[in-house]
CSV table of C-alpha atoms and ligand atoms in Angstrom, one decimal:
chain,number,residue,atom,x,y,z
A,1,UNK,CA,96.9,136.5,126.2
A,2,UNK,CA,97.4,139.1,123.0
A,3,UNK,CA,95.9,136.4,120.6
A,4,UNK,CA,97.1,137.7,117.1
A,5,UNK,CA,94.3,137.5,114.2
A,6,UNK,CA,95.6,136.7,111.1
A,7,UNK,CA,92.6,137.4,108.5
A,8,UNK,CA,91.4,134.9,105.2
A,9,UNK,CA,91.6,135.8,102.2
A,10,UNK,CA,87.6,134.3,101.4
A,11,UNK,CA,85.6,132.7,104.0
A,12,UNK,CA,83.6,129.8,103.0
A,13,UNK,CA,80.2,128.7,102.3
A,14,UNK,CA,78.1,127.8,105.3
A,15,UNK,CA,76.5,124.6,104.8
A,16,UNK,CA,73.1,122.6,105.9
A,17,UNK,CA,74.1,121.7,109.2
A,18,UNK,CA,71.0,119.3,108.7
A,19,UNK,CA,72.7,117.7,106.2
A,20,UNK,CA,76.1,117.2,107.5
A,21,UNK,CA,77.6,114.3,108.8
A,22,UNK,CA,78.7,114.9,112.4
A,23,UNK,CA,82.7,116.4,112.3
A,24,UNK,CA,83.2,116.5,108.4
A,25,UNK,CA,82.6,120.1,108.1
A,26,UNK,CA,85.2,122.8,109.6
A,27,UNK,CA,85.0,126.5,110.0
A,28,UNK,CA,87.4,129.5,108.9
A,29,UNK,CA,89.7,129.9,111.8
A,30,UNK,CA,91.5,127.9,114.2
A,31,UNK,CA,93.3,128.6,117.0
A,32,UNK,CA,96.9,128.0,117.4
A,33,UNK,CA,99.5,128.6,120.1
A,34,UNK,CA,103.3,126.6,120.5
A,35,UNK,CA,104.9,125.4,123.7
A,36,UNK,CA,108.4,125.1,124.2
A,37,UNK,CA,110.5,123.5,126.4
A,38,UNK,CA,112.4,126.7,126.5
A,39,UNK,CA,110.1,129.7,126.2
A,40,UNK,CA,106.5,128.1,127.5
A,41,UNK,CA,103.4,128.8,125.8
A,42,UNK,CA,103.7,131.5,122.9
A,43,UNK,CA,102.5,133.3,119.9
A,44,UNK,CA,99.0,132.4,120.6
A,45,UNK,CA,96.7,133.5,117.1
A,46,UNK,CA,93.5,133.0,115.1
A,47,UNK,CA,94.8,131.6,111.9
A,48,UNK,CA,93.3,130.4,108.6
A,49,UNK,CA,91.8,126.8,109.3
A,50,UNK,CA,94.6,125.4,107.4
A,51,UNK,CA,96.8,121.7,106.9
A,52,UNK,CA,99.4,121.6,109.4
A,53,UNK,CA,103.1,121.3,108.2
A,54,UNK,CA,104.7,118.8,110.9
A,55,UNK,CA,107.8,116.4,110.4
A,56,UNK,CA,107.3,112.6,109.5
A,57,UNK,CA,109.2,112.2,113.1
A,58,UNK,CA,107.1,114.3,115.5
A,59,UNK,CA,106.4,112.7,118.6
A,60,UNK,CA,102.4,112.4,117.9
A,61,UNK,CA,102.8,110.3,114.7
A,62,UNK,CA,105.2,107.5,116.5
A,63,UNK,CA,104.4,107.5,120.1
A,64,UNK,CA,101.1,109.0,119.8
A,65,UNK,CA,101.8,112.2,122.6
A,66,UNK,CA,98.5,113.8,121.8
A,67,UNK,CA,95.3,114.8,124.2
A,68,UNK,CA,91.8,116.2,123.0
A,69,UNK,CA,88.8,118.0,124.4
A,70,UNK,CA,85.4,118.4,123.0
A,71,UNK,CA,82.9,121.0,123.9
A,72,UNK,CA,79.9,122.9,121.5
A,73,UNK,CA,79.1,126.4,121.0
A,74,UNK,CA,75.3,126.9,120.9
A,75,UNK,CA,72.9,129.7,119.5
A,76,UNK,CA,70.2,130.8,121.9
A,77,UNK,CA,66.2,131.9,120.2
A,78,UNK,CA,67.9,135.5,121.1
A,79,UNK,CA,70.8,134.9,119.0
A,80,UNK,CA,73.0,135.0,121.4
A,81,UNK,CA,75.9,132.1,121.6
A,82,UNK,CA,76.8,130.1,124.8
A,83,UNK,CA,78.9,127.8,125.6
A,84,UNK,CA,78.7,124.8,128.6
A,85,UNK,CA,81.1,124.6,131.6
A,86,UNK,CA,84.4,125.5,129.0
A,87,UNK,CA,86.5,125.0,132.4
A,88,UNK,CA,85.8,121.6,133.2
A,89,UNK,CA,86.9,120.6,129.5
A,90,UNK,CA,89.8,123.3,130.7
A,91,UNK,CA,90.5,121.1,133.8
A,92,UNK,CA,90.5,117.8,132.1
A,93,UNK,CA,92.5,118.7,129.3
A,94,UNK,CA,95.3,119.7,132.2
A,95,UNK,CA,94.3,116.5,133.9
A,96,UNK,CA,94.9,114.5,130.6
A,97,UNK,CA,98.2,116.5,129.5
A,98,UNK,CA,99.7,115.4,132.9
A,99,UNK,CA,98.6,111.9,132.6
A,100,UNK,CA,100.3,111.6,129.1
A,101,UNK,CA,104.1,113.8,130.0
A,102,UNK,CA,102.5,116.8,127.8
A,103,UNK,CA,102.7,120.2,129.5
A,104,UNK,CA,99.1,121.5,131.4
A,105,UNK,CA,97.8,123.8,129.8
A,106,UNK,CA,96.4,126.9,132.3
A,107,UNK,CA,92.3,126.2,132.7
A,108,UNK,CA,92.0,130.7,132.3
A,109,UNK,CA,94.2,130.4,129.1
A,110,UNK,CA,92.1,127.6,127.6
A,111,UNK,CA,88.9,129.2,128.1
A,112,UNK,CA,90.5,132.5,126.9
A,113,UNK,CA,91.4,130.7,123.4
A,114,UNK,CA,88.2,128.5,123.3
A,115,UNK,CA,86.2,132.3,123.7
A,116,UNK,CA,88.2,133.8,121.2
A,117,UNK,CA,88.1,131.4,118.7
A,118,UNK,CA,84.1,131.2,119.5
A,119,UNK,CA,83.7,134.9,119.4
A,120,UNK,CA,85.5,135.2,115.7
A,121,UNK,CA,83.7,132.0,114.6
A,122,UNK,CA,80.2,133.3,116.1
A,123,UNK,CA,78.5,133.0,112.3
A,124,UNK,CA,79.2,129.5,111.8
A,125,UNK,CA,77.3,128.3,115.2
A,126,UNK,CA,74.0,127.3,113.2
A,127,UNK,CA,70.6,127.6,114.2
A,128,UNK,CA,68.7,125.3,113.2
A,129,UNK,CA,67.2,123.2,116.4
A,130,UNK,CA,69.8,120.7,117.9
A,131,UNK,CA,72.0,122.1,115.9
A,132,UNK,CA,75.6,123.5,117.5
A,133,UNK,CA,79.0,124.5,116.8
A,134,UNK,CA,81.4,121.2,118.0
A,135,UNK,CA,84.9,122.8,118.9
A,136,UNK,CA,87.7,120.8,119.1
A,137,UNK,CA,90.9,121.5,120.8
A,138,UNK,CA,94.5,119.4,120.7
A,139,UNK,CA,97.4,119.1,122.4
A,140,UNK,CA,100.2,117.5,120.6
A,141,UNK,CA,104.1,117.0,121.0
A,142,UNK,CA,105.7,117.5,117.3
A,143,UNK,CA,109.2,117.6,118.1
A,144,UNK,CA,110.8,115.2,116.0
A,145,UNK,CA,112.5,112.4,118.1
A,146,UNK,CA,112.4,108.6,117.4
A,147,UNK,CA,114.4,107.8,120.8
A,148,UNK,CA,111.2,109.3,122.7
A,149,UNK,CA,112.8,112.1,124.9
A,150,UNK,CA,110.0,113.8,125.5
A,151,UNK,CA,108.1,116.7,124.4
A,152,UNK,CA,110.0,119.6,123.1
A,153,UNK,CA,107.9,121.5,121.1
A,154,UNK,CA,104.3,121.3,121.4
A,155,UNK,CA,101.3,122.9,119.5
A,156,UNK,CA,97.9,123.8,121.2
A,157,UNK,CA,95.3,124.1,118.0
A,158,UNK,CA,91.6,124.7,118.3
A,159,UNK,CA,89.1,123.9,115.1
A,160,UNK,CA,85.7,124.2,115.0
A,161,UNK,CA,83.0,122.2,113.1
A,162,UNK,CA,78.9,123.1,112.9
A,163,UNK,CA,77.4,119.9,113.6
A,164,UNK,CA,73.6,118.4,114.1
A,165,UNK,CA,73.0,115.0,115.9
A,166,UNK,CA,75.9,112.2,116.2
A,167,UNK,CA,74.1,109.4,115.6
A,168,UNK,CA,72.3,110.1,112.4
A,169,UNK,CA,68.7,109.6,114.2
A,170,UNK,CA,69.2,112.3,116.6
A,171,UNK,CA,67.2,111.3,120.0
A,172,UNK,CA,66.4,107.8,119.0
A,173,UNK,CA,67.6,104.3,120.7
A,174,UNK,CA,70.6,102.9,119.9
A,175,UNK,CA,71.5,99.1,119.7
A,176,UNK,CA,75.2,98.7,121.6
A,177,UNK,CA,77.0,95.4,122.5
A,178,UNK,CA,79.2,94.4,125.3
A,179,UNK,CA,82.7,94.2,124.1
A,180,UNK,CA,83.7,90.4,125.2
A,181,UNK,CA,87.0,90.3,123.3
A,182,UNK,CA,89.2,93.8,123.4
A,183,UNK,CA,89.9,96.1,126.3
A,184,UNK,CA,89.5,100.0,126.2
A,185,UNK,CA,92.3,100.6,129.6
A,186,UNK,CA,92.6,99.3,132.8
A,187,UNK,CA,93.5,100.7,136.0
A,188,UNK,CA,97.0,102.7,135.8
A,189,UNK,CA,96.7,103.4,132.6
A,190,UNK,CA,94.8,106.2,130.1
A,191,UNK,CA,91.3,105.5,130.9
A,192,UNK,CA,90.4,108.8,132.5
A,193,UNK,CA,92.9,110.8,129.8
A,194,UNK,CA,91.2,112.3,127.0
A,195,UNK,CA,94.1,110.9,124.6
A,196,UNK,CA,93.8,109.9,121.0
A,197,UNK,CA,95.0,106.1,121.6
A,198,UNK,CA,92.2,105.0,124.1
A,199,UNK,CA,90.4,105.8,120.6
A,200,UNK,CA,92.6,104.3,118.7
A,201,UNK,CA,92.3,101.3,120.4
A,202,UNK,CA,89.1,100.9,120.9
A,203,UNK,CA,88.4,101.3,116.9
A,204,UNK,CA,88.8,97.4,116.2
A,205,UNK,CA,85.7,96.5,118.3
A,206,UNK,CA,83.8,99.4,117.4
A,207,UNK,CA,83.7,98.8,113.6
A,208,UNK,CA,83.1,95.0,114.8
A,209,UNK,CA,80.2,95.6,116.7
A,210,UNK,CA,78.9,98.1,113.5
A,211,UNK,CA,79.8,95.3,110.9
A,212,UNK,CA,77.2,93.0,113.5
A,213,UNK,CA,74.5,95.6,113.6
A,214,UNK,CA,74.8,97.5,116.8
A,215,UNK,CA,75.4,101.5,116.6
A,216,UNK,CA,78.6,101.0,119.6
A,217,UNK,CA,80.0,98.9,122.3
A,218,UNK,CA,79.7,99.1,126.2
A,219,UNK,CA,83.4,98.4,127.7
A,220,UNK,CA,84.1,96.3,130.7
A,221,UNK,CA,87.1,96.4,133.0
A,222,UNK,CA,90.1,95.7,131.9
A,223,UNK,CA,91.2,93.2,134.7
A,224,UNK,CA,88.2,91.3,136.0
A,225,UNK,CA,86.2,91.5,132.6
A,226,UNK,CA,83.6,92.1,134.6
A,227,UNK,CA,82.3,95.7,135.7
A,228,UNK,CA,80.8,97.9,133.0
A,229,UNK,CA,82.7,101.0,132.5
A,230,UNK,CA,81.3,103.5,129.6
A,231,UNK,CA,80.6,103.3,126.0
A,232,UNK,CA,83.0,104.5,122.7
A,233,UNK,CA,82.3,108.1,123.0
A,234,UNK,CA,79.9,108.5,126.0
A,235,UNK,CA,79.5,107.7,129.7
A,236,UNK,CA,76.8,105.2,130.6
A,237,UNK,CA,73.9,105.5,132.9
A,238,UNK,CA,70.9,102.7,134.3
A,239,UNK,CA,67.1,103.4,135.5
A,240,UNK,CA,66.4,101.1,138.5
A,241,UNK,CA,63.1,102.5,139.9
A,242,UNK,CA,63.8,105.7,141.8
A,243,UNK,CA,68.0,105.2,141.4
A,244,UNK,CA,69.8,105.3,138.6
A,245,UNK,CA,73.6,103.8,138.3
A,246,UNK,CA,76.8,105.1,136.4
A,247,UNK,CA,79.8,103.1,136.9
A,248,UNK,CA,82.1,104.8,139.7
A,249,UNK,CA,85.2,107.2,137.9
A,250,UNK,CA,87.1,106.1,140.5
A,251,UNK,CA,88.8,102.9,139.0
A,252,UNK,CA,90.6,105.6,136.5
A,253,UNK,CA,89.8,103.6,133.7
A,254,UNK,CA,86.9,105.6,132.9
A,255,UNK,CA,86.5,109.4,131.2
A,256,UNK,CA,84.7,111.7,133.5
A,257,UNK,CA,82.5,113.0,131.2
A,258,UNK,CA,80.9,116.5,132.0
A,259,UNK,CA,77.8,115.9,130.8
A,260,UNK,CA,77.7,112.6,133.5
A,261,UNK,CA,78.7,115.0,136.0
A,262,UNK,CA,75.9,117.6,134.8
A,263,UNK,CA,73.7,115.3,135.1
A,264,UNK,CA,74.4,113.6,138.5
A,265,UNK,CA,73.9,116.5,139.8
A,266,UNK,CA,70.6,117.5,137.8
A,267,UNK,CA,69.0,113.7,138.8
A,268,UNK,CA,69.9,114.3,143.0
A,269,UNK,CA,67.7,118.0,142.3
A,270,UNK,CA,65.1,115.8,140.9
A,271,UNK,CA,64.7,113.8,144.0
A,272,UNK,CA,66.7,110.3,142.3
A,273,UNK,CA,69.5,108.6,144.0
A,274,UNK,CA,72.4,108.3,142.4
A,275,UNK,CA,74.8,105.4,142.8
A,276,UNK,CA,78.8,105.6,141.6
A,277,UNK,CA,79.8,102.3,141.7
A,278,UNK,CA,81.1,98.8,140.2
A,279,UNK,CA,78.5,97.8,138.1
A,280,UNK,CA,78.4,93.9,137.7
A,281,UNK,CA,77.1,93.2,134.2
A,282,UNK,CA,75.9,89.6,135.0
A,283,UNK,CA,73.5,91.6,137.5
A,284,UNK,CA,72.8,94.1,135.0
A,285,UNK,CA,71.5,91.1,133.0
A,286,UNK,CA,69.7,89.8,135.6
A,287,UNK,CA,67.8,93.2,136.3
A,288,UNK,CA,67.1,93.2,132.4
A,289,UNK,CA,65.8,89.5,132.7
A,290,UNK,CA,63.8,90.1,136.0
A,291,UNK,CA,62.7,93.6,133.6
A,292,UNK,CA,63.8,96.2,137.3
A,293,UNK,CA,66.4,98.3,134.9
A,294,UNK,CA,63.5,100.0,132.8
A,295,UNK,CA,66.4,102.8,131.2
A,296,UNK,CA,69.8,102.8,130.1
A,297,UNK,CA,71.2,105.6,128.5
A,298,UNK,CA,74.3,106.7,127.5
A,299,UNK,CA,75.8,110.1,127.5
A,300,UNK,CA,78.5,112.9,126.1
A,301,UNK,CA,79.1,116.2,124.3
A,302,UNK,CA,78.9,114.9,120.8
A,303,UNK,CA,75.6,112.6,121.5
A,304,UNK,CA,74.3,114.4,124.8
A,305,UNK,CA,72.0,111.8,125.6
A,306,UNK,CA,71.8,108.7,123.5
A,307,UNK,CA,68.9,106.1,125.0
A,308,UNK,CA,69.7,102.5,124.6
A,309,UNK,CA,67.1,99.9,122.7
A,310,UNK,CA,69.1,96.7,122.8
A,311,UNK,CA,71.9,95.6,124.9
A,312,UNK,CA,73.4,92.8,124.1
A,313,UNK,CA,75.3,91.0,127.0
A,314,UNK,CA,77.6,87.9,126.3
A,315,UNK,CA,75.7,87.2,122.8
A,316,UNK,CA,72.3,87.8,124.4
A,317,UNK,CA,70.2,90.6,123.2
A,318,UNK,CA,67.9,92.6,125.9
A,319,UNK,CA,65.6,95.1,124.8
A,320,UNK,CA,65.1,98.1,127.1
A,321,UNK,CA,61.7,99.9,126.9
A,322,UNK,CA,60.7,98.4,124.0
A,323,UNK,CA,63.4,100.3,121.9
A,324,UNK,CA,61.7,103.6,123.2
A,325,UNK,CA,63.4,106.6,124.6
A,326,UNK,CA,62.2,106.3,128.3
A,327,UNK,CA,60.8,109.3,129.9
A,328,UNK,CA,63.8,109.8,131.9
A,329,UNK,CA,66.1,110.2,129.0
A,330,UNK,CA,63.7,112.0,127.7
A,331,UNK,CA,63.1,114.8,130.4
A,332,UNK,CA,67.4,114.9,130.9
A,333,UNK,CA,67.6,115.4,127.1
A,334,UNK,CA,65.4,118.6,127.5
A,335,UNK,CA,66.7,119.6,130.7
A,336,UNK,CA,70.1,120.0,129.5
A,337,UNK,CA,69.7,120.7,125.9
A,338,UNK,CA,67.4,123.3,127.4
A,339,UNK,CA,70.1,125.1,129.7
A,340,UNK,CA,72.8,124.4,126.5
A,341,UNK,CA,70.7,126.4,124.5
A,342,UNK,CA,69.4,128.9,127.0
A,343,UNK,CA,65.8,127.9,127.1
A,344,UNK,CA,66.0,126.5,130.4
A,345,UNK,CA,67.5,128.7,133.0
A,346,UNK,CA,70.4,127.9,133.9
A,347,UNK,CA,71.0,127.9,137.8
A,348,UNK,CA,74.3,126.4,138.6
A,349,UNK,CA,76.3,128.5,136.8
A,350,UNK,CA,77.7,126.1,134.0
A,351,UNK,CA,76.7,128.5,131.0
A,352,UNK,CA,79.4,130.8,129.4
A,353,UNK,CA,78.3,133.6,127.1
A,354,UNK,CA,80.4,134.3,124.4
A,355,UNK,CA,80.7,138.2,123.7
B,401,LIG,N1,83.5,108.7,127.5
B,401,LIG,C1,84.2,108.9,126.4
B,401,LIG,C2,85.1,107.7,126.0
B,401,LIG,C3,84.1,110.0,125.6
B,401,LIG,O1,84.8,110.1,124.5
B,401,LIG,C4,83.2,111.0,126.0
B,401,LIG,C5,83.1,112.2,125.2
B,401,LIG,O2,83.7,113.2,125.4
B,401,LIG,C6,82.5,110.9,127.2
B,401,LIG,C7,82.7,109.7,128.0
B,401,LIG,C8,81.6,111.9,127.7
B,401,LIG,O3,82.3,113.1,128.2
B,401,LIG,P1,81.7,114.5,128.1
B,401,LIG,O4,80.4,114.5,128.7
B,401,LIG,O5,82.7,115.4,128.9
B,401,LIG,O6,81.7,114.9,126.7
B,402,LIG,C1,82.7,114.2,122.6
B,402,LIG,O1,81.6,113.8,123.0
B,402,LIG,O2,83.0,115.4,122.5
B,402,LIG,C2,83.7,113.3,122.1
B,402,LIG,O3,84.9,113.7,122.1
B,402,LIG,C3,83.4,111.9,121.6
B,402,LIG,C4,83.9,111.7,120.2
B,402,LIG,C5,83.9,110.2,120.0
B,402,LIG,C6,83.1,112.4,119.2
């Protein structure tokens, strides 16, 4: 791509990542690149972080034609900045843009704009310690067009926002509840899509289960109401003795998250089993009762690994570990943080240094 720089007039003032709420902070520069119908993907350029200027009828604000990835930037002791598997979030976002009648965006010409962007915006990734640089990208249809035609004109945009834990406590247990009432997709529909509605729709039950004391809520399948399927913004994960359990991504109702793929694969090197597969939560109860699930964890880009303390399952609360990170948790947390931020060899290939 010839990615065209357009240069600020100031930059601004870094903050203290340490004090900044997670996403409320963004950088200089963003990335931005159009699609038409017509002429494809074009004028792709680093631009002025900026307000976009869109038309009260573009698709995204009626019909909600919009897809997402999330991926961080991090600072090695050296200095250096890395980046974690930027083609799977390259992949996906394809995957997603398919799913939702949004054109696929080329995997080499995401991770060319997600490195450029980086590259330019290299001063903003912080260094304090579990500190990063989140970076955001969007697809959106903005043609205008209240009869739903179809994408027309579409805008590819990148921002970037320096960013310390997600849940304020960093590594520390959180307290989720299994969502009895509302349903986050079901099979045929957007589960597996990145898009902004599966969000959306999952808001009502979030802010529910906040209101009631727990940090987020564990979905279940939309059909039987039955099989566990992943948390707001993570994938979920269950210690049984030497195997541990993640619902199957099969079903397409659930995300499949990278780090849940990273770390699938980092648990079989450790000698664990692994099971994908329908996870019952009437057993999972059981297993908390009988006390043979001793972890449960969730985990994403924004919250890496995020241990849960209390479960609570059709308006019973379980306590896992005695709200303590488990040892498990603990040692993935390190693992990966420790290959994200190049203090842990990485040998499968999933880092990305940005020049
Ligand atoms: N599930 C949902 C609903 C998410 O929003 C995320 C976060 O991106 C994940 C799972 C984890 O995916 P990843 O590990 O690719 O960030
Ligand atoms: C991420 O982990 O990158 C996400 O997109 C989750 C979001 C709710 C912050």
């Amino acid at each position: 791509m010839n990615i065209r720089f357009e240069k600020a007039a100031a930059l601004k003032l870094k903050p203290d990542v340490s004090k900044v709420k997670f996403g409320s902070v963004y950088s200089d520069y963003m990335f931005m690149m159009d699609w038409t119908v017509d002429g494809g993907w074009q004028d792709p350029r680093i631009v002025p972080f900026e307000d976009l200027s869109l038309s009260p009828a573009a698709l995204v604000f009626h019909y909600a034609l919009e897809v997402f990835e999330g991926l961080k930037a991090y600072r090695t002791p050296e200095g250096k900045i890395q980046m974690f598997r930027v083609d799977e979030n390259g992949k996906r976002m394809a995957n997603s843009a398919e799913r939702m009648s949004l054109p696929r965006l080329p995997e080499e010409m995401f991770v060319e704009a997600v490195e450029a962007l980086v590259s330019v915006e290299r001063d903003w990734v912080p260094d304090q310690p579990g500190t990063s640089l989140y970076v955001r990208p969007v697809l959106m249809a903005v043609n205008p067009d209240l009869a739903l035609h179809g994408p027309a004109h579409c805008l590819f945009f990148i921002i970037c926002s320096p960013v310390g834990s997600y849940y304020a406590g960093g590594l520390q247990c959180n307290a989720i509840r299994v969502e009895e009432q509302d349903v986050r997709a079901v099979r045929g529909g957007t589960g597996f899509a990145k898009c902004g509605g599966n969000y959306a729709c999952a808001q009502r039950a979030a802010n529910q289960a906040v209101a009631d004391g727990y940090g987020d809520v564990l979905w279940l399948d939309g059909v039987e109401r039955r099989f566990v399927e992943e948390v707001g913004g993570m994938n979920i994960m269950f210690k049984k003795g030497n195997t541990v359990m993640t619902p199957q991504i099969a079903t397409g109702s659930v995300l499949p998250g990278i780090t849940r793929k990273s770390i699938i694969e980092l648990l079989k090197e450790q000698g664990y089993t692994v099971e994908e597969k329908k996870i019952d939560i009437d057993e999972v109860a059981k297993d908390l009762e009988d006390g043979k699930i001793e972890e449960i964890w969730g985990c994403g880009t924004a919250a890496v690994i995020s241990p849960v303390g209390k479960l609570c399952i059709h308006g019973k609360d379980y306590v896992i570990n005695n709200f303590e990170t488990g040892p498990l948790a603990r040692k993935l947390y390190d693992t990966l943080t420790g290959i994200q931020w190049g203090t842990v060899e990485d040998t499968h290939g999933w880092i990305f240094p940005i020049q």
